[in-house]
mmCIF file of C-alpha atoms in Angstrom:
data_model
loop_
_atom_site.group_PDB
_atom_site.id
_atom_site.type_symbol
_atom_site.label_atom_id
_atom_site.label_comp_id
_atom_site.label_asym_id
_atom_site.label_seq_id
_atom_site.Cartn_x
_atom_site.Cartn_y
_atom_site.Cartn_z
ATOM 1 C CA ALA A 29 10.148 14.381 13.032
ATOM 2 C CA GLN A 30 9.076 11.548 10.815
ATOM 3 C CA SER A 31 10.588 11.468 7.338
ATOM 4 C CA VAL A 32 10.766 9.293 4.258
ATOM 5 C CA THR A 33 13.804 9.227 2.006
ATOM 6 C CA GLN A 34 14.083 7.903 -1.503
ATOM 7 C CA PRO A 35 17.786 8.341 -2.210
ATOM 8 C CA ASP A 36 17.570 7.901 -5.979
ATOM 9 C CA ILE A 37 15.909 10.677 -7.960
ATOM 10 C CA HIS A 38 16.342 8.841 -11.283
ATOM 11 C CA ILE A 39 17.074 5.233 -12.133
ATOM 12 C CA THR A 40 17.553 3.815 -15.609
ATOM 13 C CA VAL A 41 17.413 0.079 -16.246
ATOM 14 C CA SER A 42 17.331 -2.025 -19.372
ATOM 15 C CA GLU A 43 14.172 -3.856 -20.254
ATOM 16 C CA GLY A 44 14.310 -7.337 -18.760
ATOM 17 C CA ALA A 45 16.776 -6.341 -16.056
ATOM 18 C CA SER A 46 15.995 -6.461 -12.363
ATOM 19 C CA LEU A 47 15.016 -3.377 -10.398
ATOM 20 C CA GLU A 48 15.360 -2.206 -6.836
ATOM 21 C CA LEU A 49 14.070 1.168 -5.635
ATOM 22 C CA ARG A 50 15.153 2.236 -2.193
ATOM 23 C CA CYS A 51 13.061 3.708 0.582
ATOM 24 C CA ASN A 52 14.223 4.567 4.073
ATOM 25 C CA TYR A 53 12.127 6.029 6.826
ATOM 26 C CA SER A 54 12.710 7.704 10.132
ATOM 27 C CA TYR A 55 9.861 7.044 12.525
ATOM 28 C CA GLY A 56 9.892 6.550 16.247
ATOM 29 C CA ALA A 57 6.905 4.245 15.981
ATOM 30 C CA THR A 58 5.680 1.159 14.204
ATOM 31 C CA PRO A 59 4.938 2.310 10.692
ATOM 32 C CA TYR A 60 2.746 1.059 7.943
ATOM 33 C CA LEU A 61 4.228 1.437 4.489
ATOM 34 C CA PHE A 62 3.137 1.703 0.897
ATOM 35 C CA TRP A 63 4.517 1.993 -2.594
ATOM 36 C CA TYR A 64 2.596 3.969 -5.187
ATOM 37 C CA VAL A 65 3.228 4.445 -8.902
ATOM 38 C CA GLN A 66 2.386 7.537 -10.904
ATOM 39 C CA SER A 67 2.384 7.522 -14.689
ATOM 40 C CA PRO A 68 2.695 10.894 -16.462
ATOM 41 C CA GLY A 69 -0.453 12.970 -16.060
ATOM 42 C CA GLN A 70 -2.093 10.339 -13.903
ATOM 43 C CA GLY A 71 -2.993 9.880 -10.276
ATOM 44 C CA LEU A 72 -1.234 7.536 -7.895
ATOM 45 C CA GLN A 73 -1.917 3.824 -7.990
ATOM 46 C CA LEU A 74 -1.234 1.596 -5.008
ATOM 47 C CA LEU A 75 1.326 -1.123 -5.797
ATOM 48 C CA LEU A 76 1.622 -2.805 -2.425
ATOM 49 C CA LYS A 77 1.472 -2.273 1.309
ATOM 50 C CA TYR A 78 2.913 -3.539 4.558
ATOM 51 C CA PHE A 79 1.293 -3.367 7.953
ATOM 52 C CA SER A 80 2.339 -6.468 9.813
ATOM 53 C CA GLY A 81 3.139 -10.128 9.310
ATOM 54 C CA ASP A 82 5.362 -11.469 6.551
ATOM 55 C CA THR A 83 7.972 -8.835 5.804
ATOM 56 C CA LEU A 84 8.089 -9.731 2.096
ATOM 57 C CA VAL A 85 4.934 -8.468 0.433
ATOM 58 C CA GLN A 86 3.707 -9.037 -3.075
ATOM 59 C CA GLY A 87 1.939 -6.399 -5.083
ATOM 60 C CA ILE A 88 0.424 -5.812 -8.455
ATOM 61 C CA LYS A 89 2.318 -5.834 -11.766
ATOM 62 C CA GLY A 90 4.910 -8.299 -10.440
ATOM 63 C CA PHE A 91 6.345 -5.968 -7.800
ATOM 64 C CA GLU A 92 7.406 -6.994 -4.318
ATOM 65 C CA ALA A 93 8.867 -5.149 -1.345
ATOM 66 C CA GLU A 94 10.670 -6.195 1.782
ATOM 67 C CA PHE A 95 10.300 -4.500 5.141
ATOM 68 C CA LYS A 96 13.520 -4.502 7.142
ATOM 69 C CA ARG A 97 12.955 -2.996 10.560
ATOM 70 C CA SER A 98 16.631 -3.091 11.492
ATOM 71 C CA GLN A 99 17.506 -0.986 8.456
ATOM 72 C CA SER A 100 14.345 1.156 8.501
ATOM 73 C CA SER A 101 13.878 0.271 4.864
ATOM 74 C CA PHE A 102 11.097 -0.830 2.548
ATOM 75 C CA ASN A 103 12.715 -1.389 -0.843
ATOM 76 C CA LEU A 104 10.692 -2.147 -3.938
ATOM 77 C CA ARG A 105 11.858 -4.852 -6.322
ATOM 78 C CA LYS A 106 10.930 -6.404 -9.620
ATOM 79 C CA PRO A 107 12.842 -9.308 -11.189
ATOM 80 C CA SER A 108 12.317 -8.263 -14.814
ATOM 81 C CA VAL A 109 11.326 -4.762 -15.821
ATOM 82 C CA HIS A 110 8.999 -4.051 -18.730
ATOM 83 C CA TRP A 111 8.983 -0.824 -20.749
ATOM 84 C CA SER A 112 5.519 -0.072 -19.373
ATOM 85 C CA ASP A 113 7.002 0.167 -15.873
ATOM 86 C CA ALA A 114 8.539 3.544 -16.733
ATOM 87 C CA ALA A 115 6.900 5.943 -14.281
ATOM 88 C CA GLU A 116 7.536 7.687 -10.988
ATOM 89 C CA TYR A 117 7.441 5.635 -7.821
ATOM 90 C CA PHE A 118 6.606 6.962 -4.379
ATOM 91 C CA CYS A 119 7.191 5.377 -1.013
ATOM 92 C CA ALA A 120 4.773 6.455 1.729
ATOM 93 C CA VAL A 121 4.797 5.863 5.458
ATOM 94 C CA GLY A 122 2.243 6.414 8.176
ATOM 95 C CA ALA A 123 1.865 5.630 11.852
ATOM 96 C CA ARG A 124 -1.044 5.857 14.258
ATOM 97 C CA GLU A 125 1.274 7.492 16.762
ATOM 98 C CA TYR A 126 1.767 10.410 14.368
ATOM 99 C CA GLY A 127 -1.853 11.114 13.656
ATOM 100 C CA ASN A 128 -2.045 8.714 10.739
ATOM 101 C CA LYS A 129 -0.702 11.281 8.317
ATOM 102 C CA LEU A 130 0.686 9.538 5.264
ATOM 103 C CA VAL A 131 4.084 11.054 4.473
ATOM 104 C CA PHE A 132 5.493 10.571 0.997
ATOM 105 C CA GLY A 133 9.057 10.353 -0.197
ATOM 106 C CA ALA A 134 10.234 12.645 -3.000
ATOM 107 C CA GLY A 135 9.788 9.939 -5.617
ATOM 108 C CA THR A 136 12.082 7.997 -7.946
ATOM 109 C CA ILE A 137 11.715 8.324 -11.700
ATOM 110 C CA LEU A 138 12.245 5.019 -13.472
ATOM 111 C CA ARG A 139 13.394 5.036 -17.069
ATOM 112 C CA VAL A 140 13.488 1.802 -19.051
ATOM 113 C CA LYS A 141 15.913 1.346 -21.941
ATOM 114 C CA SER A 142 14.930 -0.964 -24.752
ATOM 115 C CA ASP B 30 -17.055 3.840 -12.689
ATOM 116 C CA THR B 31 -14.395 6.167 -11.274
ATOM 117 C CA ALA B 32 -13.719 5.601 -7.571
ATOM 118 C CA VAL B 33 -12.355 9.074 -6.744
ATOM 119 C CA SER B 34 -13.208 11.761 -9.237
ATOM 120 C CA GLN B 35 -11.991 15.340 -9.303
ATOM 121 C CA THR B 36 -13.188 18.240 -11.360
ATOM 122 C CA PRO B 37 -11.881 20.069 -13.191
ATOM 123 C CA LYS B 38 -8.849 18.206 -14.504
ATOM 124 C CA TYR B 39 -7.190 21.425 -15.626
ATOM 125 C CA LEU B 40 -7.683 24.913 -14.278
ATOM 126 C CA VAL B 41 -5.960 28.016 -15.627
ATOM 127 C CA THR B 42 -6.752 31.265 -13.882
ATOM 128 C CA GLN B 43 -5.380 34.687 -13.126
ATOM 129 C CA MET B 44 -3.799 35.859 -9.915
ATOM 130 C CA GLY B 45 -6.281 37.178 -7.423
ATOM 131 C CA ASN B 46 -9.160 34.999 -8.599
ATOM 132 C CA ASP B 47 -11.119 32.578 -6.408
ATOM 133 C CA LYS B 48 -11.567 29.001 -7.595
ATOM 134 C CA SER B 49 -12.900 25.672 -6.373
ATOM 135 C CA ILE B 50 -11.937 22.083 -7.004
ATOM 136 C CA LYS B 51 -14.476 19.347 -6.370
ATOM 137 C CA CYS B 52 -13.894 15.776 -5.269
ATOM 138 C CA GLU B 53 -16.279 12.867 -4.943
ATOM 139 C CA GLN B 54 -15.680 9.257 -3.947
ATOM 140 C CA ASN B 55 -18.065 6.365 -4.433
ATOM 141 C CA LEU B 56 -16.143 3.844 -2.350
ATOM 142 C CA GLY B 57 -18.068 4.368 0.867
ATOM 143 C CA HIS B 58 -14.887 5.552 2.589
ATOM 144 C CA ASP B 59 -15.080 7.620 5.749
ATOM 145 C CA THR B 60 -11.934 9.694 5.270
ATOM 146 C CA MET B 61 -10.916 12.065 2.494
ATOM 147 C CA TYR B 62 -7.768 14.086 1.891
ATOM 148 C CA TRP B 63 -6.284 16.866 -0.180
ATOM 149 C CA TYR B 64 -2.653 16.620 -1.216
ATOM 150 C CA LYS B 65 -0.606 19.178 -3.121
ATOM 151 C CA GLN B 66 2.083 18.020 -5.577
ATOM 152 C CA ASP B 67 4.519 20.772 -6.429
ATOM 153 C CA SER B 68 6.640 21.185 -9.545
ATOM 154 C CA LYS B 69 9.271 18.829 -8.110
ATOM 155 C CA LYS B 70 6.592 16.157 -7.680
ATOM 156 C CA PHE B 71 6.773 16.404 -3.890
ATOM 157 C CA LEU B 72 3.444 15.349 -2.316
ATOM 158 C CA LYS B 73 2.345 17.095 0.839
ATOM 159 C CA ILE B 74 -0.847 16.631 2.773
ATOM 160 C CA MET B 75 -3.019 19.700 3.185
ATOM 161 C CA PHE B 76 -6.226 18.531 4.838
ATOM 162 C CA SER B 77 -8.014 15.435 6.007
ATOM 163 C CA TYR B 78 -11.684 14.995 6.812
ATOM 164 C CA ASN B 79 -13.162 12.029 8.639
ATOM 165 C CA ASN B 80 -16.902 11.706 8.297
ATOM 166 C CA LYS B 81 -17.245 15.424 7.510
ATOM 167 C CA GLU B 82 -15.071 16.451 10.431
ATOM 168 C CA LEU B 83 -11.738 18.208 9.889
ATOM 169 C CA ILE B 84 -8.991 16.012 11.319
ATOM 170 C CA ILE B 85 -5.744 17.188 9.749
ATOM 171 C CA ASN B 86 -5.037 20.779 8.872
ATOM 172 C CA GLU B 87 -1.425 21.266 7.910
ATOM 173 C CA THR B 88 0.278 24.616 7.714
ATOM 174 C CA VAL B 89 -1.688 25.865 4.762
ATOM 175 C CA PRO B 90 -2.541 29.541 4.068
ATOM 176 C CA ASN B 91 -6.049 30.333 5.217
ATOM 177 C CA ARG B 92 -6.837 31.261 1.616
ATOM 178 C CA PHE B 93 -7.402 27.519 1.254
ATOM 179 C CA SER B 94 -10.676 26.342 2.725
ATOM 180 C CA PRO B 95 -11.903 22.768 2.478
ATOM 181 C CA LYS B 96 -15.575 21.913 2.728
ATOM 182 C CA SER B 97 -17.140 18.501 3.207
ATOM 183 C CA PRO B 98 -20.917 18.590 2.722
ATOM 184 C CA ASP B 99 -21.073 14.827 3.265
ATOM 185 C CA LYS B 100 -18.555 12.048 3.657
ATOM 186 C CA ALA B 101 -18.516 11.331 -0.072
ATOM 187 C CA HIS B 102 -17.483 14.860 -1.043
ATOM 188 C CA LEU B 103 -14.555 17.075 -0.180
ATOM 189 C CA ASN B 104 -14.181 20.339 -2.039
ATOM 190 C CA LEU B 105 -11.295 22.782 -1.944
ATOM 191 C CA HIS B 106 -11.873 26.486 -2.314
ATOM 192 C CA ILE B 107 -8.950 28.825 -2.879
ATOM 193 C CA ASN B 108 -9.242 32.585 -2.477
ATOM 194 C CA SER B 109 -6.976 35.255 -3.947
ATOM 195 C CA LEU B 110 -4.910 32.837 -5.993
ATOM 196 C CA GLU B 111 -1.156 33.394 -6.134
ATOM 197 C CA LEU B 112 1.482 32.228 -8.595
ATOM 198 C CA GLY B 113 2.860 29.852 -5.955
ATOM 199 C CA ASP B 114 -0.442 28.017 -5.800
ATOM 200 C CA SER B 115 0.287 26.502 -9.195
ATOM 201 C CA ALA B 116 0.540 22.755 -8.622
ATOM 202 C CA VAL B 117 -1.345 19.515 -9.065
ATOM 203 C CA TYR B 118 -3.916 18.941 -6.339
ATOM 204 C CA PHE B 119 -4.890 15.376 -5.540
ATOM 205 C CA CYS B 120 -7.921 14.216 -3.674
ATOM 206 C CA ALA B 121 -7.755 10.832 -1.968
ATOM 207 C CA SER B 122 -9.906 8.676 0.263
ATOM 208 C CA SER B 123 -9.424 5.786 2.667
ATOM 209 C CA GLN B 124 -11.717 3.439 4.539
ATOM 210 C CA GLU B 125 -10.874 5.145 7.796
ATOM 211 C CA LEU B 126 -8.277 7.472 9.219
ATOM 212 C CA GLY B 127 -5.008 5.595 9.335
ATOM 213 C CA SER B 128 -6.303 2.801 7.175
ATOM 214 C CA THR B 129 -3.583 0.278 6.480
ATOM 215 C CA ASP B 130 -5.275 -0.508 3.178
ATOM 216 C CA GLY B 131 -3.850 2.688 1.723
ATOM 217 C CA TYR B 132 -5.459 5.573 -0.039
ATOM 218 C CA THR B 133 -7.285 5.724 -3.352
ATOM 219 C CA PHE B 134 -6.275 8.803 -5.323
ATOM 220 C CA GLY B 135 -8.095 10.843 -7.893
ATOM 221 C CA SER B 136 -6.380 11.704 -11.159
ATOM 222 C CA GLY B 137 -5.502 15.207 -10.002
ATOM 223 C CA THR B 138 -6.338 18.797 -10.884
ATOM 224 C CA ARG B 139 -3.554 20.770 -12.519
ATOM 225 C CA LEU B 140 -3.918 24.375 -11.380
ATOM 226 C CA THR B 141 -1.980 27.035 -13.258
ATOM 227 C CA VAL B 142 -2.070 30.592 -11.967
ATOM 228 C CA VAL B 143 -0.925 33.225 -14.471
#
């Protein structure tokens, strides 16, 4: 069955430091992938997406992610974290071959130290 | 102008009651979804409607009944509420089923059953 894994439940980084959030998926098909961010008490906001083409995609708020098919990964990165980036981040994966259901990872909570 | 709006934002009710959550999108999207986010922030799809037609119906108790009067609205009715139904329910929409543009989420309805 298809699955999405975010290995880190919590990550704490210092303001100004770089960030990488991991996402691995298990799909027997060509997936399309997303990263969403959820601030406390809010809905989910789309940060970026990958469907095809250049495997390094740019998103909003200075985030980028790289799709690595060989590693079944779609890690989210940011070169310099701001305090306002503190939130929960969700990786999501879908595939037409699996009925286009978007499956979410369990989320990673990002804390930013000043 | 809110793209995907849900009402109410908070809902506190007693066990055994029946309640409804409403969702409307003004994006002109064809597909709408209901997701449930449990206390551990895990997001799981419940239902998907494409142009008023039920497409995805996950293993959800039949106490939950979605209704889509038109493609801009997807309501969720819950009968005989149980303590375990307490969660945040998110409505979302996408241009089409399996859209690689991602979903637009509402801000959620926090349901508390006491």
